[in-house]
Short mmCIF file of C-alpha atoms in Angstrom, two decimals:
data_model
loop_
_atom_site.label_atom_id
_atom_site.label_comp_id
_atom_site.label_asym_id
_atom_site.label_seq_id
_atom_site.Cartn_x
_atom_site.Cartn_y
_atom_site.Cartn_z
CA MET A 1 -66.08 34.01 32.77
CA THR A 2 -63.06 34.79 30.59
CA ILE A 3 -63.49 32.68 27.45
CA LEU A 4 -66.68 32.19 25.47
CA LEU A 5 -67.01 29.41 22.91
CA SER A 6 -69.67 30.09 20.31
CA THR A 7 -71.03 29.10 16.92
CA LEU A 8 -74.14 29.52 14.79
CA ASN A 9 -75.77 26.11 14.35
CA ALA A 10 -77.91 25.36 11.31
CA ARG A 11 -80.90 24.82 13.63
CA TYR A 12 -81.63 24.61 17.33
CA THR A 13 -81.81 20.83 17.35
CA HIS A 14 -78.11 20.65 16.43
CA ALA A 15 -75.73 20.74 19.41
CA SER A 16 -72.11 21.60 18.57
CA LEU A 17 -69.79 18.67 19.25
CA GLY A 18 -66.75 20.80 18.34
CA LEU A 19 -67.40 23.42 21.03
CA ARG A 20 -67.84 20.72 23.65
CA TYR A 21 -64.53 19.14 22.66
CA LEU A 22 -62.81 22.50 23.14
CA LEU A 23 -64.40 23.03 26.55
CA ALA A 24 -63.52 19.51 27.69
CA ASN A 25 -59.87 20.13 26.80
CA MET A 26 -59.41 23.64 28.24
CA GLY A 27 -57.41 22.33 31.21
CA GLU A 28 -56.83 24.98 33.88
CA LEU A 29 -58.93 27.44 31.85
CA LYS A 30 -62.02 25.20 31.86
CA ASP A 31 -63.62 26.90 34.87
CA GLN A 32 -63.27 30.25 33.12
CA THR A 33 -64.84 29.01 29.88
CA ARG A 34 -68.41 28.44 28.79
CA ILE A 35 -70.44 27.74 25.65
CA GLN A 36 -73.05 30.00 24.07
CA GLU A 37 -74.68 28.64 20.91
CA PHE A 38 -76.83 30.51 18.43
CA VAL A 39 -78.85 29.56 15.35
CA ILE A 40 -78.39 31.01 11.86
CA GLY A 41 -81.00 33.62 11.15
CA ALA A 42 -80.73 35.21 14.60
CA LYS A 43 -80.40 39.02 14.67
CA THR A 44 -76.77 40.08 14.75
CA THR A 45 -77.38 42.84 17.28
CA GLU A 46 -79.10 40.45 19.68
CA MET A 47 -76.21 37.96 19.44
CA VAL A 48 -73.70 40.74 20.08
CA GLU A 49 -75.69 41.87 23.10
CA ARG A 50 -75.80 38.38 24.58
CA ILE A 51 -72.09 37.79 23.98
CA LEU A 52 -71.04 41.07 25.58
CA ALA A 53 -73.37 40.52 28.53
CA ALA A 54 -71.13 37.61 29.52
CA GLU A 55 -68.13 40.01 29.62
CA PRO A 56 -65.62 37.65 27.98
CA LYS A 57 -62.05 38.59 27.16
CA ILE A 58 -61.79 35.98 24.40
CA VAL A 59 -64.50 34.65 22.08
CA GLY A 60 -63.80 31.56 19.97
CA PHE A 61 -66.09 30.99 16.98
CA GLY A 62 -66.61 27.69 15.15
CA VAL A 63 -66.86 28.61 11.46
CA TYR A 64 -68.46 26.34 8.88
CA ILE A 65 -69.66 26.60 5.30
CA TRP A 66 -73.26 27.17 6.44
CA ASN A 67 -72.54 29.94 8.95
CA VAL A 68 -69.49 31.82 7.68
CA GLU A 69 -71.39 34.77 6.20
CA GLU A 70 -73.48 35.40 9.30
CA THR A 71 -70.49 34.81 11.57
CA ALA A 72 -68.51 37.41 9.60
CA LYS A 73 -71.25 39.97 10.26
CA LEU A 74 -71.23 39.04 13.93
CA VAL A 75 -67.45 39.38 14.20
CA ALA A 76 -67.50 42.72 12.37
CA MET A 77 -70.10 44.16 14.75
CA LEU A 78 -68.31 42.84 17.83
CA LYS A 79 -65.12 44.52 16.68
CA ARG A 80 -67.02 47.80 16.19
CA VAL A 81 -68.61 47.92 19.63
CA ALA A 82 -65.94 46.05 21.64
CA PRO A 83 -62.61 46.50 19.81
CA LYS A 84 -60.54 45.11 22.73
CA LEU A 85 -62.39 41.79 22.63
CA VAL A 86 -60.05 39.09 21.30
CA ILE A 87 -61.68 36.93 18.63
CA VAL A 88 -60.30 33.53 17.65
CA LEU A 89 -61.67 31.57 14.70
CA GLY A 90 -61.56 27.83 14.11
CA GLY A 91 -63.36 25.20 12.08
CA PRO A 92 -63.15 23.74 8.58
CA GLU A 93 -64.18 26.88 6.71
CA VAL A 94 -61.23 28.93 8.03
CA SER A 95 -58.68 26.10 8.11
CA HIS A 96 -57.77 26.59 4.44
CA GLU A 97 -57.24 29.57 2.13
CA THR A 98 -57.18 31.81 5.20
CA ASN A 99 -55.48 34.74 3.46
CA GLU A 100 -58.41 35.17 1.09
CA GLN A 101 -61.18 35.41 3.69
CA HIS A 102 -62.77 38.59 4.95
CA ILE A 103 -63.72 37.00 8.27
CA VAL A 104 -60.08 36.12 8.92
CA GLN A 105 -59.06 39.72 8.32
CA LEU A 106 -61.60 40.84 10.93
CA ALA A 107 -60.47 38.40 13.63
CA ASP A 108 -57.39 38.45 15.85
CA TYR A 109 -56.31 34.81 15.55
CA VAL A 110 -57.16 31.65 13.64
CA VAL A 111 -56.60 28.01 14.62
CA THR A 112 -56.55 25.70 11.61
CA GLY A 113 -57.35 22.01 11.85
CA TRP A 114 -57.42 20.25 15.23
CA GLY A 115 -58.07 22.71 18.06
CA ASP A 116 -58.13 20.44 21.13
CA VAL A 117 -54.60 21.34 22.23
CA THR A 118 -53.80 24.46 20.20
CA PHE A 119 -56.79 26.58 21.20
CA PRO A 120 -56.23 26.28 25.00
CA LYS A 121 -52.51 26.99 24.48
CA LEU A 122 -53.33 30.08 22.42
CA CYS A 123 -55.79 31.34 25.05
CA ASN A 124 -53.14 30.92 27.77
CA GLU A 125 -50.70 32.99 25.74
CA ILE A 126 -53.29 35.69 25.05
CA LEU A 127 -54.20 35.95 28.75
CA HIS A 128 -50.81 35.44 30.40
CA GLY A 129 -48.20 36.09 27.71
CA PRO A 130 -46.03 36.12 25.84
CA LYS A 131 -48.50 37.57 23.35
CA PRO A 132 -48.71 35.43 20.19
CA LEU A 133 -47.01 37.07 17.23
CA MET A 134 -48.58 34.95 14.48
CA LYS A 135 -52.21 35.33 13.48
CA VAL A 136 -52.67 31.83 12.05
CA HIS A 137 -51.85 28.85 14.28
CA ALA A 138 -51.76 25.35 12.80
CA GLY A 139 -53.63 22.96 15.05
CA MET A 140 -51.52 20.27 16.63
CA GLN A 141 -52.91 16.74 16.51
CA PRO A 142 -52.40 15.06 19.89
CA PRO A 143 -52.47 11.31 20.54
CA MET A 144 -56.11 10.22 20.67
CA ALA A 145 -55.73 8.99 24.27
CA GLU A 146 -54.85 12.53 25.37
CA ILE A 147 -58.09 14.08 24.07
CA ALA A 148 -60.69 14.48 26.81
CA LEU A 149 -64.08 13.23 25.65
CA PRO A 150 -66.84 15.86 25.76
CA TYR A 151 -70.05 13.91 26.28
CA SER A 152 -70.65 14.90 29.91
CA LEU A 153 -70.95 18.47 28.61
CA TYR A 154 -74.22 17.71 26.84
CA ALA A 155 -76.74 19.35 29.13
CA ASP A 156 -80.03 17.78 30.19
CA GLU A 157 -81.73 20.21 27.77
CA ASP A 158 -79.53 18.88 24.95
CA ILE A 159 -80.38 15.28 25.78
CA ALA A 160 -84.10 16.03 25.93
CA HIS A 161 -84.45 18.16 22.80
CA ARG A 162 -81.41 17.98 20.52
CA THR A 163 -79.47 15.57 18.33
CA LEU A 164 -76.42 14.25 20.16
CA TYR A 165 -73.39 14.00 17.88
CA VAL A 166 -70.80 11.41 18.85
CA GLU A 167 -67.68 9.95 17.25
CA ALA A 168 -65.77 6.73 17.84
CA SER A 169 -63.04 7.86 15.45
CA ARG A 170 -61.75 10.86 13.53
CA GLY A 171 -60.44 11.09 10.01
CA CYS A 172 -60.85 8.97 6.90
CA PRO A 173 -58.46 6.77 4.89
CA PHE A 174 -60.16 7.54 1.56
CA LYS A 175 -59.24 10.37 -0.78
CA CYS A 176 -62.49 11.49 -2.43
CA GLU A 177 -61.52 14.86 -3.83
CA PHE A 178 -64.77 16.72 -3.10
CA CYS A 179 -64.43 15.99 0.64
CA LEU A 180 -62.22 17.63 3.26
CA SER A 181 -61.48 14.18 4.64
CA ALA A 182 -59.38 13.66 1.51
CA LEU A 183 -56.70 15.63 3.39
CA ASP A 184 -56.58 13.09 6.25
CA LYS A 185 -53.81 10.52 6.27
CA THR A 186 -55.96 7.83 7.86
CA ALA A 187 -58.70 7.33 10.46
CA TRP A 188 -57.80 7.52 14.15
CA PRO A 189 -59.97 5.60 16.64
CA PHE A 190 -60.71 6.57 20.22
CA ASN A 191 -60.31 3.88 22.85
CA ILE A 192 -63.49 1.89 22.33
CA ASP A 193 -64.02 0.97 25.99
CA ASN A 194 -63.69 4.60 27.11
CA PHE A 195 -66.01 5.70 24.33
CA LEU A 196 -68.69 3.14 25.18
CA ALA A 197 -68.48 4.12 28.85
CA GLU A 198 -69.38 7.65 27.78
CA MET A 199 -72.27 6.32 25.69
CA GLU A 200 -73.44 4.35 28.73
CA SER A 201 -73.47 7.54 30.77
CA LEU A 202 -75.42 9.41 28.10
CA HIS A 203 -77.97 6.61 27.88
CA ALA A 204 -78.35 6.55 31.67
CA ARG A 205 -79.11 10.27 31.54
CA GLY A 206 -81.89 9.69 29.01
CA ALA A 207 -80.19 9.97 25.62
CA ARG A 208 -81.93 7.86 23.01
CA LEU A 209 -80.90 9.39 19.66
CA PHE A 210 -77.19 9.11 18.76
CA LYS A 211 -75.76 10.46 15.52
CA PHE A 212 -72.28 9.15 14.75
CA VAL A 213 -70.18 11.56 12.68
CA ASP A 214 -67.45 8.99 11.92
CA ARG A 215 -66.71 9.11 8.21
CA THR A 216 -66.19 5.34 8.02
CA PHE A 217 -68.13 3.54 10.74
CA ASN A 218 -67.61 0.09 9.22
CA LEU A 219 -63.88 0.44 8.57
CA ASN A 220 -62.94 -1.67 11.62
CA ILE A 221 -65.54 -4.42 11.84
CA LYS A 222 -64.61 -5.49 15.39
CA THR A 223 -65.22 -1.94 16.62
CA SER A 224 -68.43 -1.66 14.59
CA LEU A 225 -69.75 -4.86 16.14
CA LYS A 226 -68.94 -3.66 19.66
CA ILE A 227 -70.80 -0.41 19.10
CA MET A 228 -73.81 -2.14 17.56
CA GLN A 229 -73.87 -4.65 20.40
CA PHE A 230 -74.07 -1.75 22.84
CA PHE A 231 -77.30 -0.61 21.22
CA LEU A 232 -78.65 -4.15 20.81
CA ASP A 233 -78.15 -4.72 24.53
CA LYS A 234 -80.14 -1.57 25.31
CA LEU A 235 -82.95 -2.68 23.01
CA ALA A 236 -83.01 -6.19 24.51
CA ALA A 237 -83.04 -4.89 28.07
CA ASN A 238 -85.98 -2.58 27.47
CA PRO A 239 -87.70 -2.94 24.08
CA GLU A 240 -90.36 -0.45 25.17
CA ASP A 241 -87.68 2.26 25.53
CA PRO A 242 -86.02 2.23 22.07
CA VAL A 243 -82.76 3.82 20.99
CA TYR A 244 -81.96 5.22 17.55
CA ALA A 245 -78.48 5.36 16.03
CA HIS A 246 -77.22 6.91 12.79
CA PHE A 247 -73.98 5.75 11.09
CA GLU A 248 -72.10 6.57 7.88
CA LEU A 249 -71.05 3.41 6.04
CA VAL A 250 -68.57 2.53 3.33
CA PRO A 251 -70.89 0.91 0.75
CA ASP A 252 -68.70 -1.95 -0.49
CA HIS A 253 -67.53 -3.29 2.87
CA LEU A 254 -70.26 -5.33 4.55
CA PRO A 255 -68.93 -8.72 5.71
CA ASP A 256 -71.26 -11.43 7.01
CA ALA A 257 -70.49 -10.71 10.67
CA LEU A 258 -71.72 -7.15 10.26
CA LYS A 259 -74.79 -8.27 8.34
CA GLU A 260 -75.69 -10.62 11.18
CA GLY A 261 -75.52 -7.79 13.69
CA ILE A 262 -77.48 -5.39 11.49
CA ALA A 263 -80.24 -7.95 10.92
CA LYS A 264 -80.93 -8.07 14.67
CA PHE A 265 -82.09 -4.46 14.88
CA PRO A 266 -85.84 -3.86 14.94
CA PRO A 267 -87.56 -1.24 12.78
CA GLY A 268 -86.94 2.35 13.84
CA ALA A 269 -83.62 1.74 15.60
CA LEU A 270 -80.93 2.10 12.95
CA GLN A 271 -80.17 4.50 10.11
CA PHE A 272 -77.32 4.30 7.60
CA GLU A 273 -76.01 7.07 5.40
CA ILE A 274 -74.14 5.58 2.46
CA GLY A 275 -72.17 7.67 -0.01
CA ILE A 276 -72.32 6.29 -3.53
CA GLN A 277 -71.87 9.77 -5.12
CA SER A 278 -71.55 8.25 -8.62
CA PHE A 279 -71.86 4.84 -10.24
CA ASN A 280 -69.73 6.02 -13.18
CA PRO A 281 -66.24 4.38 -13.02
CA VAL A 282 -64.66 7.21 -15.06
CA VAL A 283 -66.01 9.83 -12.67
CA GLN A 284 -64.91 7.76 -9.68
CA SER A 285 -61.39 7.67 -11.12
CA ASN A 286 -61.46 11.42 -11.72
CA ILE A 287 -62.21 12.12 -8.05
CA SER A 288 -59.92 9.41 -6.62
CA ARG A 289 -62.83 7.40 -5.27
CA LYS A 290 -62.16 3.69 -4.96
CA GLN A 291 -65.39 1.72 -4.89
CA ASP A 292 -66.52 -1.71 -6.04
CA ASN A 293 -69.83 -0.72 -7.62
CA GLN A 294 -71.19 -4.25 -7.82
CA LYS A 295 -70.44 -4.95 -4.16
CA ALA A 296 -71.88 -1.58 -3.19
CA ALA A 297 -75.10 -2.27 -5.11
CA ASP A 298 -75.38 -5.79 -3.70
CA ASN A 299 -74.90 -4.50 -0.15
CA ILE A 300 -77.50 -1.76 -0.53
CA ARG A 301 -79.95 -4.27 -1.98
CA TRP A 302 -79.27 -6.67 0.89
CA LEU A 303 -79.81 -3.91 3.47
CA CYS A 304 -83.08 -2.90 1.83
CA GLU A 305 -84.38 -6.46 1.53
CA HIS A 306 -83.04 -8.19 4.64
CA SER A 307 -82.80 -5.54 7.35
CA HIS A 308 -84.95 -2.88 9.01
CA VAL A 309 -82.32 -0.16 8.55
CA HIS A 310 -83.55 3.22 7.36
CA MET A 311 -81.40 3.91 4.30
CA HIS A 312 -80.07 7.26 3.08
CA VAL A 313 -77.88 6.92 -0.03
CA ASP A 314 -76.02 9.91 -1.48
CA LEU A 315 -75.48 10.94 -5.09
CA ILE A 316 -73.70 14.13 -6.19
CA ALA A 317 -74.48 15.94 -9.44
CA GLY A 318 -71.81 18.08 -11.09
CA LEU A 319 -68.76 15.87 -10.51
CA PRO A 320 -66.05 16.19 -13.18
CA GLY A 321 -66.86 13.93 -16.11
CA GLU A 322 -70.44 13.18 -15.04
CA THR A 323 -72.99 14.00 -17.73
CA VAL A 324 -76.72 14.30 -17.15
CA GLU A 325 -77.14 11.00 -18.98
CA SER A 326 -74.64 9.10 -16.81
CA PHE A 327 -76.03 10.67 -13.66
CA ALA A 328 -79.55 9.63 -14.73
CA GLU A 329 -78.33 6.08 -15.28
CA GLY A 330 -76.83 5.98 -11.78
CA PHE A 331 -79.93 7.54 -10.26
CA ASP A 332 -82.20 4.94 -11.86
CA LYS A 333 -79.89 2.14 -10.73
CA LEU A 334 -79.96 3.42 -7.17
CA TRP A 335 -83.75 3.88 -7.15
CA ALA A 336 -84.16 0.26 -8.27
CA LEU A 337 -82.17 -0.90 -5.23
CA GLY A 338 -84.88 0.48 -2.95
CA PRO A 339 -83.34 2.90 -0.38
CA HIS A 340 -85.78 4.96 1.66
CA GLU A 341 -84.11 8.21 0.61
CA ILE A 342 -81.79 9.24 -2.19
CA GLN A 343 -79.90 12.28 -0.96
CA PHE A 344 -79.44 14.25 -4.17
CA GLY A 345 -76.57 16.66 -3.61
CA ILE A 346 -75.03 19.29 -5.88
CA LEU A 347 -71.22 19.47 -5.91
CA LYS A 348 -69.71 22.15 -3.67
CA ARG A 349 -66.12 23.36 -3.61
CA LEU A 350 -65.17 23.10 0.03
CA ARG A 351 -62.08 25.16 0.83
CA GLY A 352 -58.94 23.06 0.72
CA THR A 353 -60.38 20.11 -1.21
CA PRO A 354 -58.40 18.74 -4.20
CA ILE A 355 -61.41 18.96 -6.55
CA ILE A 356 -60.12 22.29 -7.88
CA ARG A 357 -57.34 20.50 -9.78
CA HIS A 358 -60.01 19.65 -12.38
CA THR A 359 -61.13 23.27 -12.88
CA GLU A 360 -59.48 23.89 -16.25
CA GLU A 361 -59.93 20.48 -17.87
CA PHE A 362 -63.60 20.12 -16.93
CA GLY A 363 -64.55 23.79 -16.95
CA LEU A 364 -65.70 23.81 -13.33
CA VAL A 365 -67.44 27.07 -12.39
CA PHE A 366 -68.37 27.52 -8.72
CA ASP A 367 -70.40 30.18 -6.95
CA PRO A 368 -67.84 32.44 -5.18
CA HIS A 369 -70.16 32.71 -2.17
CA PRO A 370 -70.96 29.99 0.39
CA PRO A 371 -71.86 27.19 0.01
CA TYR A 372 -69.75 27.41 -3.20
CA THR A 373 -72.15 25.34 -5.29
CA ILE A 374 -71.12 24.40 -8.80
CA LEU A 375 -72.84 26.57 -11.41
CA ALA A 376 -71.69 24.85 -14.59
CA ASN A 377 -69.03 22.59 -16.02
CA ARG A 378 -67.87 21.25 -19.36
CA ASP A 379 -70.69 18.71 -19.56
CA ILE A 380 -73.56 20.54 -17.85
CA ASP A 381 -74.32 24.18 -18.68
CA PHE A 382 -75.75 26.69 -16.21
CA PRO A 383 -79.46 26.35 -17.15
CA THR A 384 -79.25 22.56 -16.93
CA MET A 385 -77.44 22.74 -13.59
CA GLN A 386 -80.25 24.95 -12.27
CA LYS A 387 -82.76 22.34 -13.40
CA LEU A 388 -80.81 19.76 -11.38
CA VAL A 389 -80.82 22.05 -8.35
CA ARG A 390 -84.61 22.31 -8.57
CA PHE A 391 -84.89 18.55 -9.10
CA ALA A 392 -82.94 18.02 -5.86
CA ARG A 393 -85.20 20.39 -3.92
CA TYR A 394 -88.45 18.90 -5.21
CA TRP A 395 -87.12 15.38 -4.74
CA ASP A 396 -86.57 16.16 -1.07
CA LEU A 397 -90.08 17.61 -0.73
CA VAL A 398 -91.83 14.73 -2.46
CA ALA A 399 -89.83 11.50 -2.52
CA ASN A 400 -87.61 11.85 0.56
CA SER A 401 -90.20 13.43 2.81
CA GLY A 402 -92.09 10.17 3.34
CA ARG A 403 -95.37 11.96 2.64
CA PHE A 404 -95.87 10.50 -0.85
CA THR A 405 -94.78 6.89 -0.43
CA HIS A 406 -97.51 5.42 -2.65
CA THR A 407 -97.51 8.29 -5.13
CA THR A 408 -93.76 8.50 -5.81
CA PRO A 409 -93.30 5.11 -7.56
CA VAL A 410 -96.20 5.92 -9.90
CA LEU A 411 -94.76 9.37 -10.54
CA LEU A 412 -91.40 7.84 -11.48
CA GLY A 413 -92.66 4.92 -13.56
CA ASP A 414 -90.07 3.09 -15.64
CA ARG A 415 -87.91 6.20 -16.25
CA PRO A 416 -87.33 7.46 -12.70
CA PHE A 417 -84.87 10.28 -13.36
CA TYR A 418 -86.39 11.66 -16.55
CA ASN A 419 -89.99 11.30 -15.34
CA PHE A 420 -89.20 13.19 -12.17
CA MET A 421 -87.30 15.80 -14.16
CA GLU A 422 -90.42 16.37 -16.27
CA PHE A 423 -92.46 16.73 -13.09
CA SER A 424 -89.83 19.09 -11.63
CA ASP A 425 -89.92 21.31 -14.73
CA TRP A 426 -93.73 21.37 -14.64
CA LEU A 427 -93.80 22.16 -10.92
CA TYR A 428 -91.39 25.07 -11.30
CA LYS A 429 -93.36 26.41 -14.28
CA ASN A 430 -96.56 26.32 -12.21
CA THR A 431 -95.15 27.71 -8.95
CA ASP A 432 -92.02 29.71 -9.82
CA ALA A 433 -90.79 28.56 -6.41
CA THR A 434 -88.67 25.89 -4.78
CA HIS A 435 -89.28 26.89 -1.16
CA ARG A 436 -92.23 27.82 1.02
CA ILE A 437 -94.62 25.47 -0.77
CA ALA A 438 -97.20 24.41 1.82
CA LEU A 439 -97.92 20.68 2.05
CA ASP A 440 -101.58 21.05 1.05
CA ARG A 441 -100.59 23.03 -2.02
CA LEU A 442 -97.83 20.57 -2.92
CA ALA A 443 -100.22 17.63 -2.64
CA GLY A 444 -102.70 19.44 -4.85
CA LEU A 445 -100.02 20.09 -7.46
CA VAL A 446 -98.88 16.46 -7.43
CA GLN A 447 -102.48 15.33 -7.89
CA ARG A 448 -103.03 17.84 -10.69
CA TYR A 449 -99.91 16.64 -12.52
CA LEU A 450 -100.79 12.95 -12.15
CA ALA A 451 -104.36 13.60 -13.30
CA GLN A 452 -102.92 14.48 -16.70
CA ILE A 453 -101.37 11.01 -16.85
CA LEU A 454 -103.75 8.77 -14.88
CA GLY A 455 -107.02 10.65 -14.94
CA GLU A 456 -108.73 12.61 -12.16
CA THR A 457 -110.21 9.69 -10.24
CA GLU A 458 -107.10 7.50 -10.13
CA ALA A 459 -104.86 10.44 -9.20
CA ALA A 460 -107.18 11.44 -6.35
CA GLU A 461 -107.31 7.87 -5.05
CA LEU A 462 -103.53 7.62 -5.16
CA LEU A 463 -103.04 10.83 -3.16
CA ALA A 464 -105.69 9.71 -0.70
CA ARG A 465 -103.64 6.58 0.02
CA ASP A 466 -100.85 8.90 1.16
CA GLY A 467 -103.21 10.72 3.50
CA HIS A 468 -103.65 13.89 1.46
CA ALA A 469 -107.40 13.66 0.87
CA VAL A 470 -108.34 14.95 4.32
CA ARG A 471 -106.13 17.33 6.25
CA ALA A 472 -107.17 15.98 9.62
CA LYS A 473 -106.23 12.48 8.59
CA ALA A 474 -102.71 13.56 7.66
CA GLY A 475 -102.32 15.37 10.97
CA ALA A 476 -103.45 12.33 12.93
CA LYS A 477 -101.02 10.16 11.00
CA GLU A 478 -98.11 12.47 11.90
CA LYS A 479 -99.05 12.39 15.60
CA ALA A 480 -99.23 8.60 15.57
CA GLN A 481 -95.79 8.36 13.99
CA ARG A 482 -94.33 10.65 16.65
CA ALA A 483 -95.73 8.42 19.37
CA ASP A 484 -94.60 5.11 17.87
CA SER A 485 -90.88 5.74 17.38
CA VAL A 486 -87.88 7.53 18.82
CA ALA A 487 -86.72 8.04 15.22
CA PRO A 488 -86.90 11.54 13.69
CA LEU A 489 -90.28 12.30 12.16
CA ARG A 490 -89.34 11.94 8.50
CA GLN A 491 -87.79 8.54 9.17
CA ALA A 492 -90.88 7.57 11.15
CA ARG A 493 -93.04 8.35 8.12
CA HIS A 494 -91.04 5.90 6.01
CA LEU A 495 -91.29 3.34 8.80
CA ALA A 496 -95.06 3.73 8.99
CA ALA A 497 -95.35 3.32 5.24
#
């Protein structure tokens, strides 16, 4: 084994699609290459030991916003104990502003952007000469038909225990300035028949949970319909053996043909992630986001009322020009539409994104360390931003978790954002924590807070409806949800509710 492809995934259940693309496209070096994945939080010395045990000559690391700090420690230690080992970096985190990054200084080479062709070429030059003179190599984008698809490289273990990431296209035609896809010129599709043949093979091997990473699944409706029909055919052929698919959708593009297809899916088979980010037209203009807000709202409402899709809808706090008041207005509007989850994000400055052009005018202040979260801006000071960060965390624990489906609407009342903010402030005051709050304790705190508003008896009855009165009952409910659906557990809780 000469070349090792590695990365630190956010958790074990994530399987790196990027590494598998590289391996699939290694050409004559494929037999000398293998993948070794780790999980963030692993001991650096143990990772170094496992890497060196494989005796590679080259190690390629996928570097992302969530793993760059731990990967830098890993690269530094590898260079200490095995200085002749050649280390190549790739991935979105090192594809921009490379000269400023400590991890880049530690490594031998960097491939920016697309690595399918450039990484194998670089490895050939390292191994066989002439030795590359430049440290940074701009990734060459090949024609889509020339990229070998990686799906056969998902192992049986991956299929049985991990999320399978797939993509029918790369890129994005939109220019939202907080997103790295703003740098793309367009979206590039893979050949749909070849792609679906790969999905057929995965399904035949037992894959049942497919997460599409396409930025704009519903950009080409004919392709979208073909992909959805693939899953509908599987469901029709064997309804007792369900599949589950996750897609990212453009919110204001949902023609009738797509609605008809979506309406055919049974509960627990389909999940959509929809990026609204802001309902404020001024903010949308500031970040170059083109969106018909009325169409987007109508489509979300239709999906919630006329389909069985599990709905995740995204909002981002901290965007230039967004005040707390306008964010609250958008939040309340979105809550009224009825999605299962509102993904409350805090703006991050991804390297290379155009959002930094607003730094001076809007007073954007970002954390200099990953994940580069905004700390303050012209309209939201640091203490208020921290309150929003806590709101987002508690919202995920309570509203998005699916464990408080009857309690949450009462908690929010007729002022969803501000009522939950009051609860968030109270919860932080009484716990001084945003993490490591056990479910039993959280349920007790929610009941205690609501008792001040509803009275002891009504609050207790409300929590009991969500299964928090008796621990054993909650546990049995979770087990039943696992058995009834192929969907991830949190989605299954919403489905059961």
